[in-house]
Coordinates of C-alpha atoms and ligand atoms in Angstrom, one line a residue:
M1 CA 0.0 0.0 0.0
E2 CA 1.2 3.5 -0.8
D3 CA 1.7 6.1 2.0
I4 CA -1.6 7.8 2.8
K5 CA -1.7 11.5 2.3
M6 CA -4.3 14.1 3.4
V7 CA -4.1 15.6 -0.1
D8 CA -2.0 14.3 -3.0
L9 CA -0.9 17.2 -5.2
K10 CA 2.0 15.2 -6.6
A11 CA -0.2 12.4 -8.0
Q12 CA -2.6 15.1 -9.5
Y13 CA 0.3 16.8 -11.2
A14 CA 1.7 13.5 -12.6
K15 CA -1.5 12.9 -14.5
L16 CA -1.6 16.4 -16.1
K17 CA 2.2 16.9 -16.4
P18 CA 2.4 17.2 -20.2
E19 CA -0.4 19.7 -20.4
L20 CA 0.7 21.7 -17.4
D21 CA 4.3 21.8 -18.5
A22 CA 3.4 23.0 -22.0
A23 CA 1.3 25.8 -20.4
F24 CA 4.2 26.7 -18.1
S25 CA 6.6 26.8 -21.0
A26 CA 4.3 29.1 -23.1
V27 CA 4.4 31.7 -20.3
M28 CA 8.2 31.3 -19.9
E29 CA 8.6 32.0 -23.6
S30 CA 6.4 35.1 -23.6
M31 CA 7.8 36.5 -20.3
E32 CA 4.4 38.2 -19.8
F33 CA 4.3 37.3 -16.1
I34 CA 1.9 40.1 -15.2
N35 CA -1.5 40.3 -16.9
G36 CA -0.5 38.0 -19.8
P37 CA -3.3 36.8 -22.0
Q38 CA -3.7 33.6 -19.9
V39 CA -5.2 35.7 -17.1
A40 CA -8.2 36.9 -19.2
N41 CA -8.5 33.5 -20.8
F42 CA -8.8 31.9 -17.4
A43 CA -11.4 34.5 -16.3
R44 CA -13.5 33.5 -19.3
S45 CA -13.1 29.8 -18.5
L46 CA -14.3 30.5 -15.0
E47 CA -17.3 32.5 -16.1
N48 CA -18.3 29.7 -18.5
Y49 CA -17.8 27.0 -15.9
L50 CA -19.8 28.8 -13.2
Q51 CA -22.3 30.3 -15.6
V52 CA -21.7 33.8 -14.1
R53 CA -21.5 37.1 -16.0
H54 CA -18.2 38.2 -14.4
A55 CA -15.2 36.5 -12.8
I56 CA -12.4 38.8 -11.7
P57 CA -9.1 37.0 -10.8
C58 CA -7.1 38.2 -7.8
A59 CA -4.1 37.2 -5.7
N60 CA -5.8 34.9 -3.1
G61 CA -9.1 34.0 -1.5
T62 CA -8.6 36.4 1.4
D63 CA -8.1 39.3 -1.0
A64 CA -11.1 38.2 -2.9
L65 CA -13.2 38.6 0.3
Q66 CA -11.6 42.0 1.0
I67 CA -12.2 43.3 -2.5
A68 CA -15.8 42.1 -2.4
L69 CA -16.4 43.9 0.9
M70 CA -14.8 47.1 -0.4
A71 CA -17.0 47.0 -3.5
F72 CA -20.1 47.6 -1.4
Q73 CA -18.6 50.9 -0.1
L74 CA -20.2 50.4 3.3
P75 CA -20.5 53.2 5.9
A76 CA -18.2 53.5 8.9
G77 CA -19.4 51.3 11.7
A78 CA -21.0 48.7 9.5
E79 CA -21.5 45.3 10.9
V80 CA -20.8 42.1 8.9
I81 CA -22.1 38.7 10.0
V82 CA -19.7 35.8 9.7
P83 CA -20.0 32.2 10.9
S84 CA -17.9 31.5 14.0
F85 CA -17.0 27.9 12.9
N86 CA -14.8 28.9 9.9
Y87 CA -11.4 29.8 8.7
V88 CA -10.3 33.2 9.8
S89 CA -10.3 35.1 6.4
G90 CA -13.9 36.6 6.5
A91 CA -13.7 38.0 10.0
E92 CA -10.2 39.2 9.4
V93 CA -11.0 41.3 6.4
V94 CA -14.1 42.8 8.0
A95 CA -12.0 43.9 10.9
L96 CA -9.1 45.1 8.7
L97 CA -11.4 47.4 6.8
G98 CA -12.6 49.0 10.1
F99 CA -16.0 47.3 10.1
K100 CA -17.3 45.1 12.9
P101 CA -17.3 41.3 12.6
V102 CA -20.4 39.9 14.2
F103 CA -20.3 36.1 14.7
A104 CA -23.2 33.8 14.2
D105 CA -23.5 30.1 15.1
V106 CA -23.6 27.3 12.6
L107 CA -26.0 24.4 12.1
P108 CA -24.9 21.1 13.7
E109 CA -25.5 19.0 10.6
T110 CA -24.1 21.0 7.7
F111 CA -21.7 23.1 9.8
T112 CA -22.8 26.2 7.8
I113 CA -24.2 29.5 9.1
D114 CA -27.5 29.1 11.0
P115 CA -30.1 31.5 9.5
A116 CA -31.8 31.7 12.9
S117 CA -28.6 32.7 14.6
V118 CA -28.1 35.3 11.8
K119 CA -31.5 36.8 12.6
N120 CA -30.6 37.0 16.3
V121 CA -27.5 39.1 15.7
I122 CA -28.9 41.6 13.1
T123 CA -28.9 45.2 14.3
P124 CA -29.6 48.5 12.5
A125 CA -25.9 48.7 11.7
T126 CA -25.8 45.2 9.9
A127 CA -24.8 45.7 6.3
A128 CA -23.7 42.3 5.0
I129 CA -23.6 38.5 5.6
I130 CA -20.8 36.2 4.5
P131 CA -22.1 32.7 4.4
V132 CA -19.4 30.1 3.9
H133 CA -20.0 26.9 1.8
L134 CA -18.0 24.8 4.2
F135 CA -16.1 21.5 3.3
G136 CA -17.7 21.2 -0.1
Q137 CA -21.4 21.9 0.6
G138 CA -23.6 24.9 0.4
A139 CA -25.0 27.1 3.2
A140 CA -28.7 27.5 3.4
M141 CA -28.8 30.2 0.7
R142 CA -32.6 30.5 0.3
E143 CA -33.1 31.4 3.9
I144 CA -30.0 33.7 3.9
M145 CA -31.2 35.5 0.7
E146 CA -34.6 36.0 2.3
I147 CA -33.2 37.5 5.4
A148 CA -30.9 39.7 3.3
E149 CA -33.8 41.0 1.2
E150 CA -35.9 41.7 4.2
H151 CA -33.1 43.7 6.0
N152 CA -31.5 45.1 2.8
L153 CA -28.2 43.4 3.3
F154 CA -25.4 42.4 0.9
V155 CA -24.4 38.8 0.7
I156 CA -20.9 37.5 -0.2
E157 CA -20.7 33.8 -0.6
D158 CA -17.3 32.5 0.5
N159 CA -16.9 29.6 -1.9
A160 CA -13.2 28.8 -1.3
Q161 CA -14.1 25.2 -0.4
S162 CA -16.9 24.3 -2.7
L163 CA -16.1 25.3 -6.3
G164 CA -18.2 23.2 -8.6
A165 CA -21.0 22.3 -6.1
E166 CA -24.5 23.0 -7.2
Y167 CA -27.4 24.6 -5.3
A168 CA -30.9 23.4 -6.0
H169 CA -33.4 26.3 -5.9
P170 CA -37.0 25.6 -4.6
D171 CA -38.4 26.0 -8.2
G172 CA -36.2 23.1 -9.4
H173 CA -33.5 24.9 -11.3
S174 CA -29.9 24.8 -10.0
S175 CA -26.9 27.1 -10.1
K176 CA -23.3 26.8 -9.1
L177 CA -22.5 27.9 -5.5
G178 CA -20.9 31.3 -5.5
T179 CA -23.3 32.8 -8.1
I180 CA -26.4 33.3 -5.9
G181 CA -25.5 36.2 -3.6
H182 CA -24.5 39.7 -4.7
I183 CA -20.8 38.5 -4.9
G184 CA -19.1 35.2 -4.6
T185 CA -15.4 34.6 -3.9
T186 CA -13.0 31.7 -4.1
S187 CA -9.4 30.6 -3.4
F188 CA -7.1 28.7 -5.7
F189 CA -4.8 27.7 -2.7
P190 CA -3.2 24.4 -4.0
S191 CA -5.4 22.1 -1.9
K192 CA -8.7 23.7 -2.8
P193 CA -11.1 22.1 -5.3
L194 CA -9.5 24.1 -8.0
G195 CA -5.9 24.5 -6.8
G196 CA -3.0 26.4 -8.5
M197 CA 0.7 25.9 -8.0
G198 CA 0.7 28.8 -5.5
D199 CA -1.7 31.5 -4.4
G200 CA -4.7 32.7 -6.3
G201 CA -8.3 33.8 -5.9
A202 CA -11.3 35.2 -7.8
V203 CA -14.4 37.3 -7.3
F204 CA -17.7 36.6 -9.2
T205 CA -20.8 38.5 -9.7
N206 CA -23.8 38.8 -12.1
D207 CA -24.1 42.5 -11.4
D208 CA -22.4 44.6 -14.1
K209 CA -22.0 47.7 -11.9
L210 CA -20.4 45.7 -9.0
A211 CA -18.1 43.9 -11.5
A212 CA -16.8 47.3 -12.8
I213 CA -16.0 48.4 -9.2
I214 CA -14.4 45.1 -8.3
Q215 CA -12.2 45.2 -11.4
K216 CA -11.1 48.7 -10.4
I217 CA -10.5 48.0 -6.7
A218 CA -8.4 44.9 -7.5
N219 CA -6.2 47.2 -9.7
H220 CA -5.3 50.1 -7.2
G221 CA -8.7 51.8 -7.8
Q222 CA -7.5 52.9 -11.3
S223 CA -10.2 54.1 -13.7
E224 CA -7.7 54.6 -16.4
K225 CA -3.9 54.6 -16.4
Y226 CA -2.6 56.7 -13.5
K227 CA -6.1 57.9 -12.6
F228 CA -7.2 56.7 -9.2
S229 CA -10.9 57.1 -8.7
T230 CA -11.4 55.0 -5.6
L231 CA -9.3 53.4 -2.9
G232 CA -8.0 50.0 -4.2
V233 CA -5.4 47.3 -3.6
N234 CA -2.9 45.5 -5.7
S235 CA -4.2 42.0 -6.1
R236 CA -3.3 40.2 -9.3
L237 CA -3.4 36.5 -10.3
D238 CA 0.0 35.7 -11.8
T239 CA 0.0 34.7 -15.5
L240 CA 1.8 31.5 -14.5
Q241 CA -1.0 30.6 -12.0
A242 CA -3.7 31.5 -14.5
A243 CA -2.0 29.2 -17.1
M244 CA -2.0 26.3 -14.6
L245 CA -5.5 27.0 -13.5
D246 CA -6.8 27.2 -17.1
V247 CA -5.6 23.7 -17.6
K248 CA -6.9 22.3 -14.3
I249 CA -10.4 23.9 -14.5
K250 CA -11.2 21.3 -17.2
Y251 CA -10.8 18.6 -14.6
V252 CA -12.6 20.1 -11.6
D253 CA -15.8 18.1 -12.3
E254 CA -13.7 14.9 -12.6
Y255 CA -11.9 15.6 -9.3
N256 CA -15.2 16.4 -7.6
A257 CA -16.7 13.2 -8.8
A258 CA -13.7 11.1 -7.7
R259 CA -14.0 12.6 -4.2
Q260 CA -17.8 11.9 -4.2
E261 CA -17.0 8.3 -4.9
I262 CA -14.5 8.1 -2.0
A263 CA -17.1 9.8 0.2
R264 CA -19.6 7.0 -0.7
F265 CA -17.0 4.4 0.4
Y266 CA -16.5 6.1 3.8
D267 CA -20.3 6.6 4.2
N268 CA -20.9 2.9 3.6
A269 CA -18.2 1.9 6.1
F270 CA -19.6 4.1 8.8
A271 CA -23.3 3.7 8.1
E272 CA -24.2 1.3 10.9
I273 CA -21.9 2.9 13.5
T274 CA -23.9 5.3 15.7
A275 CA -20.7 6.6 17.4
I276 CA -19.6 8.2 14.0
Q277 CA -21.6 10.8 12.2
A278 CA -20.7 10.8 8.6
P279 CA -21.1 14.2 6.8
H280 CA -24.7 15.1 6.3
R281 CA -26.0 15.6 2.7
A282 CA -28.2 18.6 2.5
S283 CA -31.2 18.2 0.2
Y284 CA -30.6 21.6 -1.5
S285 CA -26.9 21.3 -2.3
S286 CA -24.5 18.8 -3.9
H287 CA -21.4 18.0 -1.8
V288 CA -18.0 18.1 -3.4
Y289 CA -16.2 16.9 -0.3
H290 CA -13.3 19.4 -0.1
Q291 CA -13.1 17.7 3.3
Y292 CA -14.7 14.5 4.5
T293 CA -15.4 15.5 8.1
I294 CA -16.9 13.1 10.6
T295 CA -18.0 14.0 14.1
V296 CA -17.5 11.8 17.2
A297 CA -18.0 12.3 20.9
P298 CA -15.5 15.0 22.1
E299 CA -13.9 12.5 24.6
L300 CA -13.0 10.2 21.6
R301 CA -11.8 12.7 19.1
D302 CA -8.2 13.3 20.1
G303 CA -7.7 9.7 20.9
L304 CA -9.0 8.7 17.5
K305 CA -6.7 11.2 15.8
A306 CA -3.7 9.8 17.8
H307 CA -4.7 6.2 16.9
L308 CA -4.8 7.1 13.2
R309 CA -1.5 8.9 13.4
D310 CA 0.1 5.9 15.1
N311 CA -1.0 3.8 12.1
H312 CA 0.4 6.4 9.6
I313 CA -3.0 7.8 8.7
P314 CA -3.1 11.6 8.6
S315 CA -6.2 13.4 9.8
M316 CA -6.9 17.1 10.6
V317 CA -9.1 19.1 12.9
Y318 CA -10.8 21.9 10.9
Y319 CA -11.3 24.0 13.1
P320 CA -10.0 23.5 16.6
E321 CA -11.2 26.8 18.1
P322 CA -14.2 28.8 17.0
L323 CA -13.4 32.4 15.9
H324 CA -15.4 34.1 18.6
L325 CA -13.1 32.6 21.3
Q326 CA -9.8 33.4 19.5
E327 CA -7.5 35.9 21.2
A328 CA -7.5 38.3 18.2
Y329 CA -11.2 38.7 18.5
T330 CA -11.7 39.0 22.3
Y331 CA -12.2 42.8 21.8
L332 CA -15.6 42.0 20.4
G333 CA -16.7 40.7 23.8
F334 CA -17.9 37.2 22.9
T335 CA -17.5 34.4 25.5
S336 CA -17.7 30.7 25.8
G337 CA -21.2 29.5 25.5
D338 CA -22.3 32.1 23.0
F339 CA -22.3 29.7 20.0
P340 CA -22.7 26.2 21.4
N341 CA -22.8 24.4 18.0
S342 CA -19.5 26.0 16.9
E343 CA -17.9 25.2 20.3
L344 CA -19.1 21.6 20.2
L345 CA -18.0 21.0 16.6
S346 CA -14.5 22.3 17.3
K347 CA -14.2 19.5 19.9
S348 CA -15.8 16.7 17.9
V349 CA -14.9 17.1 14.2
L350 CA -12.2 15.1 12.4
S351 CA -11.4 15.3 8.7
L352 CA -10.1 12.1 7.1
P353 CA -7.8 11.8 4.1
M354 CA -9.7 13.0 1.0
H355 CA -8.3 13.4 -2.5
S356 CA -9.0 12.2 -6.0
E357 CA -6.1 9.7 -5.9
L358 CA -7.0 7.6 -2.9
K359 CA -7.0 3.9 -3.6
E360 CA -9.4 1.2 -2.3
D361 CA -6.7 -0.6 -0.2
Q362 CA -5.9 2.7 1.5
L363 CA -9.6 3.5 2.1
T364 CA -10.2 0.0 3.6
Y365 CA -7.1 0.4 5.8
I366 CA -8.3 3.9 7.0
C367 CA -11.9 2.7 7.7
Q368 CA -10.7 -0.4 9.6
H369 CA -8.6 1.7 11.9
V370 CA -11.3 4.3 12.5
L371 CA -13.8 1.4 13.3
D372 CA -11.3 -0.5 15.5
F373 CA -10.8 2.6 17.7
V374 CA -14.4 3.5 17.9
K375 CA -15.6 0.0 18.7
S376 CA -12.9 -0.5 21.4
H377 CA -13.9 2.8 23.0
G378 CA -17.7 2.3 22.8
Ligands
PLP1 C1 -8.9 28.9 2.0 C2 -10.0 29.7 2.5 C3 -9.9 31.1 2.4 C4 -8.7 31.9 2.1 O1 -8.1 31.6 0.9 P1 -6.5 32.1 0.7 O2 -6.4 31.9 -0.8 O3 -5.7 31.2 1.5 O4 -6.4 33.5 1.1 C5 -11.0 31.9 2.8 N1 -12.1 31.2 3.2 C6 -12.2 29.9 3.3 C7 -13.5 29.3 3.8 C8 -11.1 29.1 3.0 O5 -11.2 27.8 3.1

């Protein structure tokens, strides 16, 4: 059996080597490292793939969120609601721009922002919500868009982890996650569903006016050369990264399907075991399993992780501490007990190895060790 990895970028590269190397060489020959034609080509590929009017590439997924927030030109003192069980980027950019991050709890099954908790924290200063499509599956967008409409709020979908997943609207039609709110963002961090060979990100919108502002903000706020009409940032996707991503975007659906197959294997193995909660599949969203995250009793979690490690099986805790309890955000005044679901999840989640190159013997071995531990500690 080959060594088990959490993500296997090397194997992914090996399969596409001729195509990626040719794209790389083309950029090296042109020397157009900044804003080469590959950047616009990739933006068009992304628009086609997502069926969205505008995709604007930028330097990384955190910048994408920052640029999206800047595009709304919110008033000083604006509050922005973000889930507490999440990566730090959303809360961080809200705070960096001088706005106030307001945390909300997540739902225990999907781990995505709880619409009821969002309603609880809305104030007259609330200006936007950033739902996160966590681990490969969508947040409850219908409810969130209804709340946003009622309170006149902007919605940014953080789709760093779920590129390619589909959301089923109540009327039966479906759209790609990231294209439902006013703005969607993503990251091309190497391990994400569409990963580059370095950093990258993008902002999407169907709104022509917002697209024009986003484009400008990502380029120093320039309206024309050396004319700066608004405050902006320097956030570019490298030509080399765009060239790599324009090759890899053709395989996103294939990678997502391969991970769905692996998720089915895990699901079957854990189906009868009440001590393990396999990832919930929401009725309204497909799941592309950026992570395959199980939950177990908090008193078992760290022991299970250690048992797997002792048997050369990597696993990860995403995320070990909810944001409202992190030192950097204590100034906001949240305390332990404010968001019970986020707090419990941080103690009970465990993400198992998940990537398109996992083999059946590896999966059998992983499942056997998970089950052995859980059964002997039941
Ligand atoms: C990865 C990630 C980001 C940040 O992306 P970077 O490209 O690393 O800046 C933001 N939000 C979520 C949910 C992520 O998983």
